[in-house]
Coordinates of C-alpha atoms in Angstrom, one line a residue:
Chain A
M1 CA 130.5 -123.9 -252.9
N2 CA 128.9 -120.7 -252.0
E3 CA 125.6 -120.8 -253.5
A4 CA 125.0 -117.0 -253.3
L5 CA 128.4 -116.1 -254.7
L6 CA 128.1 -118.5 -257.6
K7 CA 125.1 -117.1 -258.8
I8 CA 127.1 -113.7 -258.8
F9 CA 129.4 -115.1 -261.4
Q10 CA 127.0 -117.0 -263.4
L11 CA 125.2 -113.4 -263.5
V12 CA 128.5 -111.7 -264.4
F13 CA 129.6 -114.2 -266.9
D14 CA 126.7 -114.8 -268.2
S15 CA 127.4 -118.5 -268.0
S16 CA 126.1 -121.5 -266.0
E17 CA 129.7 -123.4 -266.4
I18 CA 131.2 -121.8 -262.9
D19 CA 133.3 -124.2 -261.3
S20 CA 136.0 -123.4 -258.1
N21 CA 138.7 -123.1 -260.6
F22 CA 137.1 -120.5 -262.8
S23 CA 139.8 -117.8 -262.5
Q24 CA 141.0 -114.7 -264.5
E25 CA 144.1 -116.6 -266.0
N26 CA 141.7 -119.3 -267.4
N27 CA 139.1 -116.9 -269.1
S28 CA 139.7 -114.3 -271.5
S29 CA 136.5 -113.1 -270.6
W30 CA 137.3 -111.8 -267.3
N31 CA 138.6 -108.5 -268.3
S32 CA 138.7 -105.6 -265.9
I33 CA 135.0 -104.2 -266.5
K34 CA 134.1 -107.4 -265.6
H35 CA 136.5 -108.0 -262.6
L36 CA 134.9 -104.4 -261.4
K37 CA 131.3 -105.8 -262.0
L38 CA 132.0 -108.9 -259.7
I39 CA 133.6 -106.9 -257.0
L40 CA 131.0 -104.5 -256.7
Q41 CA 128.3 -107.5 -257.1
I42 CA 129.7 -109.0 -254.3
E43 CA 130.3 -105.7 -252.0
M44 CA 126.5 -105.2 -252.5
T45 CA 125.1 -108.7 -251.9
F46 CA 127.4 -109.6 -248.7
H47 CA 127.1 -105.6 -247.6
I48 CA 131.3 -106.1 -247.4
N49 CA 134.0 -103.5 -248.5
F50 CA 136.9 -104.5 -250.7
E51 CA 139.8 -102.2 -250.4
P52 CA 141.6 -101.3 -253.6
E53 CA 144.7 -103.3 -252.7
E54 CA 142.7 -106.6 -252.2
I55 CA 140.5 -105.9 -255.2
A56 CA 143.6 -106.2 -257.6
E57 CA 144.2 -109.4 -256.0
L58 CA 140.8 -111.2 -256.0
N59 CA 141.4 -112.6 -259.5
S60 CA 140.1 -116.1 -258.8
Y61 CA 136.9 -117.8 -257.5
Q62 CA 138.9 -119.5 -254.9
K63 CA 140.6 -116.3 -253.7
I64 CA 137.1 -114.3 -253.8
D65 CA 135.7 -117.4 -251.9
S66 CA 138.2 -117.2 -249.1
A67 CA 138.5 -113.4 -248.9
L68 CA 134.6 -113.3 -248.5
T69 CA 134.6 -116.4 -245.9
Q70 CA 137.2 -114.2 -243.8
K71 CA 135.5 -110.8 -244.3
L72 CA 132.1 -112.6 -243.1
G73 CA 133.8 -113.8 -240.0
E74 CA 135.0 -110.9 -239.0
Chain B
M1 CA 127.6 -102.7 -285.6
A2 CA 126.5 -101.5 -281.9
D3 CA 123.4 -99.3 -280.9
F4 CA 125.4 -96.5 -279.7
Y5 CA 129.0 -95.0 -280.2
I6 CA 129.8 -93.2 -277.3
F7 CA 132.2 -90.3 -277.0
R8 CA 133.6 -89.8 -273.7
N9 CA 136.1 -87.8 -271.6
T10 CA 136.0 -90.4 -268.5
T11 CA 135.4 -93.9 -267.8
C12 CA 131.8 -94.8 -268.1
E13 CA 131.9 -98.1 -269.2
L14 CA 130.5 -99.2 -265.9
I15 CA 127.7 -96.9 -265.5
C16 CA 126.9 -98.0 -269.4
D17 CA 127.1 -101.4 -269.0
S18 CA 123.8 -102.4 -270.1
L19 CA 124.2 -100.5 -273.4
D20 CA 125.2 -102.1 -276.4
A21 CA 128.1 -99.4 -276.9
K22 CA 131.4 -99.1 -278.4
F23 CA 133.4 -96.2 -276.6
S24 CA 135.7 -93.6 -278.1
G25 CA 139.0 -92.7 -276.7
Y26 CA 139.1 -90.4 -273.8
D27 CA 138.7 -86.8 -275.4
D28 CA 138.7 -88.7 -278.7
I29 CA 136.6 -87.2 -281.3
H30 CA 137.6 -89.0 -284.3
L31 CA 134.5 -90.5 -286.1
P32 CA 134.7 -94.1 -285.5
L33 CA 136.1 -96.5 -289.1
E34 CA 133.2 -99.0 -288.8
G35 CA 129.4 -98.2 -288.3
P36 CA 126.9 -97.6 -288.5
Y37 CA 125.7 -96.9 -285.0
R38 CA 121.6 -96.1 -284.3
Y39 CA 123.1 -93.0 -282.0
F40 CA 126.2 -91.3 -281.2
L41 CA 125.9 -90.5 -277.6
W42 CA 128.2 -87.6 -276.2
F43 CA 128.6 -88.3 -272.7
Y44 CA 131.0 -86.0 -271.0
T45 CA 131.3 -85.3 -267.5
A46 CA 133.0 -82.6 -265.4
P47 CA 136.4 -83.7 -264.8
I48 CA 137.4 -84.5 -261.1
I49 CA 140.5 -81.7 -261.4
T50 CA 141.8 -79.6 -258.2
N51 CA 142.4 -76.7 -260.1
S52 CA 139.4 -75.1 -260.8
E53 CA 140.4 -72.8 -263.6
T54 CA 142.0 -75.4 -265.6
L55 CA 138.4 -77.2 -265.1
I56 CA 136.8 -74.4 -266.5
Q57 CA 138.8 -74.0 -269.4
K58 CA 138.7 -77.7 -270.3
I59 CA 134.9 -77.2 -270.2
I60 CA 134.8 -74.6 -272.7
H61 CA 137.1 -76.5 -274.7
Y62 CA 134.4 -79.5 -274.7
Q63 CA 132.1 -77.1 -276.1
S64 CA 134.1 -76.4 -279.5
Q65 CA 135.2 -80.2 -279.8
L66 CA 131.4 -80.9 -279.8
S67 CA 131.0 -78.9 -282.4
L68 CA 133.4 -80.3 -284.4
V69 CA 131.7 -83.4 -284.0
V70 CA 128.4 -82.3 -284.9
S71 CA 129.4 -80.9 -288.3
Q72 CA 131.1 -83.9 -289.3
L73 CA 128.2 -86.0 -288.6
P74 CA 125.7 -86.5 -291.4
A75 CA 122.6 -84.7 -290.5
T76 CA 120.9 -88.0 -290.8
Q77 CA 122.8 -89.5 -288.1
T78 CA 121.0 -88.9 -284.3
I79 CA 123.3 -87.3 -281.7
L80 CA 122.3 -87.5 -278.4
L81 CA 123.9 -85.2 -275.9
M82 CA 124.2 -85.6 -272.3
T83 CA 124.2 -82.4 -270.0
M84 CA 126.8 -81.8 -267.4
A85 CA 126.6 -82.1 -263.7
H86 CA 128.4 -80.2 -261.3
P87 CA 131.3 -82.3 -260.5
N88 CA 131.5 -83.6 -256.6
V89 CA 135.0 -81.7 -256.0
K90 CA 134.7 -78.5 -253.6
T91 CA 136.3 -75.6 -254.8
I92 CA 138.2 -73.5 -252.6
S93 CA 136.7 -70.1 -252.7
I94 CA 133.0 -69.4 -253.3
K95 CA 133.7 -67.1 -256.5
A96 CA 135.5 -70.1 -258.2
N97 CA 132.4 -72.2 -257.5
N98 CA 130.3 -69.7 -259.1
C99 CA 132.5 -69.3 -261.9
L100 CA 132.3 -73.2 -262.4
R101 CA 128.3 -73.1 -262.3
Q102 CA 128.6 -70.6 -265.1
A103 CA 130.9 -72.6 -266.8
I104 CA 128.9 -75.8 -266.8
S105 CA 125.7 -73.6 -267.3
N106 CA 127.2 -72.0 -270.4
Y107 CA 127.9 -75.5 -271.9
N108 CA 124.6 -76.8 -271.0
N109 CA 123.2 -73.8 -272.7
E110 CA 125.3 -74.6 -275.7
L111 CA 124.4 -78.0 -275.9
M112 CA 120.7 -77.0 -276.0
E113 CA 121.7 -74.5 -279.0
I114 CA 123.2 -77.2 -280.8
A115 CA 120.4 -79.5 -280.3
N116 CA 118.1 -76.2 -281.3
Q117 CA 119.7 -75.8 -284.9
N118 CA 120.4 -79.2 -285.7
P119 CA 117.3 -81.4 -286.1
N120 CA 119.1 -84.5 -285.8
V121 CA 120.4 -83.7 -282.2
K122 CA 118.6 -84.4 -279.2
L123 CA 119.0 -83.5 -275.4
I124 CA 119.4 -85.5 -272.5
P125 CA 119.2 -84.0 -269.1
F126 CA 121.6 -86.1 -267.0
T127 CA 121.5 -83.2 -264.6
E128 CA 117.7 -84.3 -263.9
F129 CA 119.4 -87.8 -263.1
T130 CA 122.4 -86.7 -260.9
Q131 CA 119.6 -84.3 -258.9
N132 CA 117.7 -87.3 -257.8
T133 CA 120.8 -88.9 -256.4
P134 CA 122.1 -87.4 -252.9
H135 CA 125.1 -85.7 -253.7
T136 CA 127.5 -88.1 -251.6
H137 CA 126.3 -90.8 -253.1
L138 CA 127.2 -89.8 -256.9
I139 CA 130.9 -90.8 -256.8
D140 CA 132.6 -93.4 -255.0
W141 CA 136.2 -92.3 -254.8
K142 CA 137.2 -96.1 -254.1
Y143 CA 136.2 -96.7 -257.9
F144 CA 137.4 -93.2 -259.1
F145 CA 141.0 -93.9 -258.0
V146 CA 140.9 -97.9 -259.1
A147 CA 138.7 -97.6 -262.2
Q148 CA 138.6 -93.7 -262.8
S149 CA 134.9 -94.0 -262.6
Q150 CA 133.6 -90.9 -261.9
I151 CA 129.9 -92.0 -261.4
N152 CA 129.3 -94.4 -258.5
P153 CA 129.1 -97.7 -260.8
I154 CA 126.2 -99.0 -258.2
L155 CA 124.2 -96.4 -259.9
A156 CA 124.4 -98.4 -263.1
D157 CA 120.9 -99.8 -262.8
T158 CA 119.1 -96.8 -261.8
F159 CA 121.0 -94.7 -264.9
S160 CA 120.0 -97.9 -267.1
K161 CA 116.4 -97.5 -266.3
W162 CA 116.4 -93.7 -266.2
F163 CA 118.5 -94.0 -269.6
K164 CA 115.7 -96.1 -271.4
R165 CA 113.1 -93.7 -270.3
Q166 CA 114.7 -90.8 -272.2
L167 CA 115.4 -92.8 -275.1
K168 CA 111.7 -93.7 -275.2
Q169 CA 110.9 -90.3 -275.1
I170 CA 113.2 -89.5 -277.6
E171 CA 111.8 -92.0 -279.7
L172 CA 108.2 -90.3 -279.3
I173 CA 106.7 -93.6 -278.1
R174 CA 104.0 -91.3 -276.5
H175 CA 100.4 -92.4 -275.9
K176 CA 98.2 -90.1 -277.4
C177 CA 94.8 -90.3 -275.3
I178 CA 93.8 -90.3 -271.5
I179 CA 90.5 -91.4 -270.6
L180 CA 89.3 -90.4 -267.4
D181 CA 86.9 -91.8 -265.0
L182 CA 84.7 -88.8 -263.3
D183 CA 83.7 -89.9 -259.6
N184 CA 86.5 -89.9 -257.1
T185 CA 88.7 -89.2 -260.1
L186 CA 88.4 -86.0 -261.2
W187 CA 86.3 -85.2 -258.3
G188 CA 85.7 -86.2 -254.7
G189 CA 82.8 -88.0 -254.1
V190 CA 79.8 -89.7 -256.5
L191 CA 77.6 -87.2 -258.8
G192 CA 74.7 -89.3 -258.7
E193 CA 74.7 -89.4 -254.5
D194 CA 76.2 -86.1 -253.7
G195 CA 74.6 -83.7 -256.4
I196 CA 76.2 -81.3 -258.2
D197 CA 77.0 -78.9 -254.9
G198 CA 78.3 -82.1 -253.0
I199 CA 81.1 -83.0 -255.2
K200 CA 84.1 -82.2 -254.0
I201 CA 86.0 -79.8 -256.5
G202 CA 87.7 -76.4 -255.9
G203 CA 87.7 -75.1 -252.6
A204 CA 89.2 -76.8 -249.5
Y205 CA 90.8 -80.2 -249.4
P206 CA 90.1 -82.3 -251.0
G207 CA 88.3 -80.4 -253.8
N208 CA 91.9 -78.7 -254.3
A209 CA 93.8 -81.4 -255.1
F210 CA 91.4 -82.8 -257.4
E211 CA 91.1 -79.1 -258.9
F212 CA 95.0 -79.1 -259.4
F213 CA 94.5 -82.7 -261.0
Q214 CA 92.3 -81.2 -263.7
K215 CA 94.3 -78.1 -264.5
S216 CA 97.5 -80.3 -264.7
L217 CA 95.4 -82.5 -267.3
L218 CA 94.2 -79.6 -269.1
E219 CA 98.1 -78.6 -269.5
L220 CA 98.6 -82.1 -270.6
R221 CA 96.1 -81.3 -273.5
K222 CA 97.7 -78.2 -274.4
S223 CA 100.9 -80.3 -275.3
G224 CA 98.6 -82.6 -277.7
I225 CA 97.2 -85.2 -275.7
L226 CA 93.3 -86.3 -276.0
L227 CA 91.4 -86.1 -273.1
A228 CA 88.7 -88.5 -273.1
V229 CA 85.9 -89.2 -270.5
C230 CA 84.6 -92.8 -269.6
S231 CA 81.7 -92.5 -266.7
K232 CA 79.3 -94.8 -264.9
N233 CA 76.5 -91.7 -264.5
N234 CA 73.5 -90.2 -266.0
E235 CA 74.7 -88.2 -269.1
T236 CA 72.3 -85.3 -268.0
D237 CA 73.5 -85.3 -264.7
V238 CA 77.3 -84.7 -265.7
M239 CA 76.3 -82.3 -268.6
H240 CA 74.3 -80.2 -265.9
A241 CA 77.3 -80.2 -263.5
W242 CA 79.7 -79.1 -266.5
E243 CA 77.4 -76.3 -267.3
N244 CA 76.8 -75.2 -263.9
N245 CA 79.7 -76.0 -261.5
P246 CA 82.1 -73.7 -262.1
Y247 CA 84.9 -75.4 -260.2
I248 CA 85.3 -78.0 -262.6
V249 CA 88.1 -77.4 -265.0
I250 CA 87.6 -79.7 -267.3
K251 CA 84.6 -79.6 -269.3
K252 CA 82.7 -81.2 -272.4
E253 CA 85.0 -78.7 -274.8
H254 CA 88.1 -80.1 -273.2
L255 CA 87.1 -83.6 -274.5
S256 CA 87.9 -85.1 -277.7
A257 CA 85.2 -88.0 -276.8
F258 CA 83.4 -89.3 -274.1
Q259 CA 81.0 -92.1 -273.1
I260 CA 78.9 -91.6 -270.1
N261 CA 76.4 -94.6 -269.5
W262 CA 75.9 -97.6 -267.5
E263 CA 77.5 -100.1 -270.2
N264 CA 80.8 -102.0 -269.5
K265 CA 83.7 -99.7 -269.5
A266 CA 85.8 -101.9 -271.8
N267 CA 83.4 -101.5 -274.4
N268 CA 83.1 -98.0 -274.0
I269 CA 86.9 -97.5 -274.4
M270 CA 86.8 -99.7 -277.7
A271 CA 84.2 -97.1 -279.0
I272 CA 86.1 -94.1 -277.9
A273 CA 89.0 -95.8 -279.5
N274 CA 87.0 -96.2 -282.6
T275 CA 85.6 -92.6 -282.7
L276 CA 89.2 -91.4 -282.5
N277 CA 90.6 -93.4 -284.8
I278 CA 93.4 -94.5 -282.5
G279 CA 94.8 -97.7 -281.7
L280 CA 94.0 -99.4 -278.1
D281 CA 97.6 -99.3 -277.1
S282 CA 98.2 -95.5 -277.3
I283 CA 95.4 -95.2 -274.7
V284 CA 95.9 -94.7 -270.8
F285 CA 92.5 -95.3 -268.6
V286 CA 92.6 -93.5 -265.2
D287 CA 90.1 -94.9 -262.7
D288 CA 89.9 -94.8 -259.1
N289 CA 88.2 -98.1 -258.6
P290 CA 90.3 -101.1 -258.8
S291 CA 87.7 -103.5 -259.9
E292 CA 87.0 -101.5 -263.1
R293 CA 90.7 -101.1 -263.7
E294 CA 91.0 -104.8 -263.4
L295 CA 88.2 -105.3 -265.5
V296 CA 89.8 -103.0 -268.5
K297 CA 92.9 -104.7 -267.9
Q298 CA 91.5 -108.0 -268.6
A299 CA 89.5 -107.3 -271.4
L300 CA 91.8 -104.7 -273.3
P301 CA 95.5 -105.7 -272.3
A302 CA 96.9 -103.3 -274.8
V303 CA 95.4 -100.4 -272.8
S304 CA 97.6 -99.1 -270.3
V305 CA 95.8 -98.9 -266.7
P306 CA 98.0 -97.3 -264.0
N307 CA 97.3 -97.6 -260.2
F308 CA 95.3 -94.6 -259.1
P309 CA 96.8 -93.1 -255.6
E310 CA 94.6 -93.8 -252.4
Q311 CA 94.8 -90.4 -251.5
P312 CA 93.8 -86.9 -253.3
Y313 CA 97.1 -85.1 -251.7
L314 CA 99.0 -88.0 -253.6
L315 CA 97.6 -87.0 -257.1
P316 CA 100.5 -84.3 -257.9
S317 CA 103.0 -87.4 -257.9
F318 CA 100.5 -89.4 -259.9
F319 CA 100.6 -86.8 -262.4
D320 CA 104.2 -87.0 -262.7
T321 CA 104.5 -90.7 -263.2
L322 CA 101.7 -90.1 -265.8
I323 CA 103.9 -88.1 -267.8
D324 CA 107.2 -90.1 -266.8
N325 CA 105.6 -93.3 -268.2
Y326 CA 103.1 -92.2 -270.8
F327 CA 103.4 -89.0 -272.0
G328 CA 106.9 -87.7 -271.7
I329 CA 107.7 -86.1 -275.0
Y330 CA 111.2 -84.9 -276.2
A331 CA 110.6 -81.3 -277.7
L332 CA 112.2 -78.2 -277.2
T333 CA 109.1 -75.6 -276.7
Q334 CA 109.3 -72.0 -277.8
E335 CA 110.4 -71.0 -274.1
D336 CA 113.4 -73.0 -274.4
K337 CA 114.3 -71.6 -277.6
L338 CA 114.0 -68.2 -276.5
K339 CA 116.1 -68.7 -273.2
S340 CA 119.2 -70.4 -275.2
T341 CA 119.6 -67.6 -277.5
Q342 CA 119.5 -65.2 -274.4
Y343 CA 122.5 -67.2 -272.6
A344 CA 124.4 -67.4 -276.0
H345 CA 124.7 -63.6 -276.1
N346 CA 125.7 -63.6 -272.2
N347 CA 128.5 -65.9 -272.8
Q348 CA 131.1 -63.9 -271.3
R349 CA 133.9 -66.2 -272.0
N350 CA 133.3 -66.2 -275.9
E351 CA 136.8 -64.8 -276.8
L352 CA 138.1 -68.4 -275.2
K353 CA 135.7 -70.2 -277.3
L354 CA 137.0 -71.5 -280.6
N355 CA 135.5 -72.8 -283.8
F356 CA 137.3 -75.5 -285.2
K357 CA 136.9 -76.0 -289.1
N358 CA 138.6 -79.5 -289.4
M359 CA 140.8 -82.2 -287.1
D360 CA 144.2 -80.1 -288.0
D361 CA 143.0 -77.1 -286.1
Y362 CA 141.4 -79.0 -283.2
L363 CA 144.9 -80.7 -282.6
K364 CA 146.9 -77.6 -282.6
S365 CA 144.8 -75.7 -280.2
L366 CA 145.6 -78.2 -277.9
N367 CA 149.4 -77.2 -277.9
I368 CA 150.2 -81.0 -277.2
A369 CA 154.1 -81.2 -276.1
L370 CA 155.5 -84.6 -276.1
T371 CA 159.0 -84.7 -274.7
I372 CA 161.1 -87.9 -275.2
Q373 CA 163.8 -89.0 -273.3
K374 CA 165.7 -92.0 -272.2
A375 CA 164.8 -94.0 -269.3
T376 CA 165.9 -92.3 -266.1
N377 CA 166.1 -94.6 -262.8
L378 CA 163.2 -92.4 -261.8
A379 CA 161.4 -93.3 -264.6
I380 CA 161.7 -97.1 -264.2
P381 CA 158.8 -98.0 -261.4
R382 CA 156.7 -96.4 -263.7
I383 CA 157.4 -97.9 -267.0
A384 CA 157.0 -101.2 -265.0
Q385 CA 153.7 -100.3 -263.9
L386 CA 152.4 -99.2 -267.4
S387 CA 153.6 -102.7 -268.9
Q388 CA 151.5 -104.3 -266.1
K389 CA 148.4 -102.0 -266.9
T390 CA 148.6 -101.4 -270.3
N391 CA 146.3 -103.8 -272.7
Q392 CA 144.9 -101.8 -275.3
F393 CA 147.8 -100.0 -277.1
N394 CA 150.3 -102.7 -276.4
L395 CA 152.1 -104.1 -279.3
T396 CA 153.7 -107.2 -277.7
T397 CA 151.9 -107.2 -274.3
I398 CA 155.1 -108.1 -272.2
R399 CA 155.0 -107.4 -268.6
Y400 CA 157.6 -106.1 -266.6
T401 CA 158.9 -106.0 -263.1
E402 CA 161.0 -103.1 -261.9
S403 CA 164.2 -105.3 -261.6
D404 CA 163.6 -106.2 -265.0
I405 CA 163.6 -102.9 -266.4
Q406 CA 166.5 -102.0 -264.5
K407 CA 168.4 -105.2 -266.2
M408 CA 167.6 -104.0 -269.3
C409 CA 168.8 -100.4 -268.8
Q410 CA 172.1 -102.0 -267.9
S411 CA 172.5 -104.0 -271.2
N412 CA 172.0 -103.9 -274.7
Y413 CA 168.5 -102.3 -274.7
T414 CA 167.6 -98.4 -275.3
I415 CA 164.3 -97.9 -273.4
Y416 CA 162.6 -94.0 -274.6
T417 CA 159.8 -92.6 -272.3
L418 CA 157.2 -90.1 -273.4
S419 CA 155.7 -87.4 -271.2
V420 CA 152.8 -85.5 -272.7
S421 CA 151.5 -82.2 -271.9
D422 CA 148.7 -79.9 -273.3
R423 CA 147.0 -76.8 -272.9
F424 CA 145.0 -78.3 -270.1
G425 CA 148.1 -80.0 -267.9
D426 CA 150.4 -82.7 -267.7
S427 CA 149.6 -86.4 -268.2
G428 CA 152.8 -87.4 -267.1
L429 CA 154.8 -90.2 -268.2
T430 CA 152.3 -92.0 -270.6
G431 CA 154.3 -93.9 -273.1
V432 CA 157.5 -96.1 -273.6
I433 CA 159.3 -98.2 -276.4
I434 CA 161.7 -100.5 -275.7
F435 CA 164.7 -101.4 -278.3
K436 CA 166.5 -104.1 -277.8
L437 CA 169.7 -103.7 -279.8
D438 CA 171.0 -107.0 -281.3
N439 CA 174.1 -105.7 -282.8
A440 CA 175.1 -102.3 -284.3
Q441 CA 172.9 -102.0 -287.0
K442 CA 169.6 -103.8 -285.9
A443 CA 167.3 -103.2 -283.2
T444 CA 163.9 -104.8 -282.7
I445 CA 161.1 -103.1 -280.7
E446 CA 160.5 -105.6 -278.1
T447 CA 157.7 -103.4 -276.4
Y448 CA 155.9 -100.3 -277.6
M449 CA 153.1 -99.2 -275.3
L450 CA 151.0 -96.0 -274.8
S451 CA 148.4 -95.2 -272.0
C452 CA 144.8 -94.8 -273.3
R453 CA 144.5 -91.2 -272.0
I454 CA 146.6 -90.0 -274.8
L455 CA 145.5 -92.0 -278.0
G456 CA 143.4 -90.3 -280.8
K457 CA 145.6 -87.2 -281.1
E458 CA 148.5 -88.5 -283.5
I459 CA 150.9 -88.9 -280.5
E460 CA 151.4 -92.9 -281.2
N461 CA 152.5 -92.0 -284.8
I462 CA 154.9 -89.2 -283.5
F463 CA 156.5 -91.0 -280.7
I464 CA 157.3 -93.8 -282.6
L465 CA 158.4 -91.9 -285.5
E466 CA 160.5 -89.9 -283.4
T467 CA 162.8 -92.5 -281.7
L468 CA 163.3 -94.3 -285.2
R469 CA 164.6 -91.1 -286.2
L470 CA 166.9 -90.9 -283.6
L471 CA 168.0 -94.6 -283.7
K472 CA 169.1 -93.7 -287.5
S473 CA 171.1 -91.1 -286.5
C474 CA 172.8 -93.8 -284.2
N475 CA 173.7 -95.7 -287.3
I476 CA 171.0 -98.2 -287.1
E477 CA 169.8 -99.3 -290.1
N478 CA 167.4 -102.1 -289.7
I479 CA 164.5 -102.4 -287.2
H480 CA 162.4 -105.3 -286.6
A481 CA 159.1 -105.3 -284.9
Q482 CA 156.4 -108.1 -283.8
Y483 CA 152.3 -107.4 -283.1
R484 CA 151.2 -110.1 -280.9
P485 CA 147.4 -110.3 -280.8
T486 CA 145.3 -110.2 -277.7
E487 CA 141.7 -109.8 -276.6
R488 CA 142.3 -106.0 -275.9
N489 CA 145.0 -104.9 -278.4
S490 CA 143.2 -104.9 -281.7
Q491 CA 143.3 -101.7 -282.3
T492 CA 147.1 -102.3 -282.8
K493 CA 146.8 -104.9 -285.5
D494 CA 148.2 -102.6 -288.5
F495 CA 150.0 -100.0 -286.8
F496 CA 153.1 -100.8 -287.8
D497 CA 151.6 -101.5 -291.5
R498 CA 150.6 -97.8 -291.0
M499 CA 153.9 -96.7 -289.7
G500 CA 155.4 -98.1 -293.2
F501 CA 156.9 -101.2 -291.4
N502 CA 157.0 -104.3 -293.9
C503 CA 154.9 -107.4 -292.8
M504 CA 157.3 -110.4 -293.3
M505 CA 155.0 -112.9 -291.9
E506 CA 151.7 -113.3 -290.2
N507 CA 150.0 -116.3 -288.4
K508 CA 147.4 -116.1 -285.7
N509 CA 149.9 -115.7 -282.9
Q510 CA 151.8 -112.6 -284.3
K511 CA 152.8 -110.3 -287.3
D512 CA 156.3 -109.9 -287.9
Y513 CA 158.0 -106.8 -289.4
Q514 CA 160.7 -105.2 -290.8
L515 CA 161.9 -101.7 -291.5
N516 CA 165.0 -100.0 -293.6
L517 CA 165.6 -96.8 -291.8
A518 CA 167.9 -95.9 -295.1
N519 CA 164.9 -94.8 -296.8
F520 CA 163.3 -93.6 -293.6
K521 CA 161.8 -90.3 -294.2
Y522 CA 160.8 -88.3 -291.4
T523 CA 158.6 -85.0 -291.3
P524 CA 158.3 -83.5 -287.5
P525 CA 154.8 -82.7 -287.1
I526 CA 153.1 -78.9 -287.3
N527 CA 150.4 -79.6 -284.9
H528 CA 152.5 -80.8 -281.9
T529 CA 156.0 -80.0 -280.3
V530 CA 158.2 -82.2 -279.7
K531 CA 161.6 -82.1 -277.2
V532 CA 163.9 -84.7 -276.9
L533 CA 166.1 -84.6 -273.7
K534 CA 169.4 -85.6 -273.5

């Protein structure tokens, strides 16, 4: 697991129990405000930019992790 | 309940994330049913609207809305008003831009006037916050379109710190006394070594910088802060300097206390605190010497000891930080009060400003027009989209695709859409009700949802009642409905009950309702116009 990404999740969701299955579907606390906070933190930390279409899709740890890997690889 | 109840016209949840707050609906000035709240915060920002005339009218209207809110809250309730900053849209003409600036200026003056007249109302200069942010940084258009966030969400941290400082000032947590060293603090050089003529005060640099600092401190004294001196010097030397050096601005008569000797400064500070009968935590100690500062910090941790600037030309910014951190005071000066009445008289658009006596008046003034019609083909994408995005005012939260809606339109479903417009423009298609026609006499409300933009103006009541009236006229007698609780839709928990439905069954997963239309009586609204299109 990406350490920095994990830290962001822990920060946004105020929880130390984040695993790779963490998603909007299985966590009711993942609302639209938290979603945006997550995206904002990731953009700021990794100096990348997500487009609006991407933002809507990034609703799980796994999806974010792969999108991140892809963007950083570019 | 929470610290803040925030009246707002735009999405500010992201920037207010650090506050323990509940938010009103958009443009919704109904008072919350629960409480209590430590503060009510009025956080209206200039809307991003392309037509500057509409924008100006809305800003004027906000003034009336605010007056109504203030008049409805008790005088014991603290109300904070955020001033309005200029929006990030370019107007097409300079004239339009000037009119807009004037409108915002009038708005802010109105806020000041309200704060003037009501001791429970305080002003927070949001304009100061935005002025310290580069113009381009204030809005992130991506997040405006994705989340309707008018203020760049990355400013959340900065905003939080700034806002908390403002709150501190409002709570009047203000230090009472500043204890100053003399040598290299109030003047350049060391009196004991350089003599009364050798110290740098007044004249060229650095004397002019120290003089500026002394004058600033004198102004601070005028606002009620006590000045004191704690210096390692011979007292007679200092008295001599105060009496004979004309450039020294702060003299004996300006000081509430002084300790000039060769003793430990911590002891001296305690002595001053005793003389003035103030707590150590209300004292700020200013000294250029890092070891003196460290000693006092260690010995008297309650005393605030800021770092002192290396260069005299940094004294003005240092003084600013003293104000910010220790001596900022929330108060309207006499001058401010004078200014605001002047502007009130000059308000050229007085004729458009209304005074609302009650909510009915207010609603009427909005000229809300509802347009209800059966779903057209063109509306199908929007209906599906609404079902995907609407979380709060959504009774069953069923998500539909376009093809779902299409199929429903072609089978035993009746779908009505709602468009809303008011004085300020058209919000478009913002409500949907989906009836499943079980048989010739019975229908079930499968979906009832409204965009949060239009809540709080009784529209949610009128739309459903109108459509029930339409169904009744088609001989439907029996309506069933259901409420399915989710994380987001708790505000609709008792909605059907309020509309006169009978709750037949309730468990943790749903509430089932039934309504007999035979007894259904519908009084058309007086403050809204309703149009039903064929």
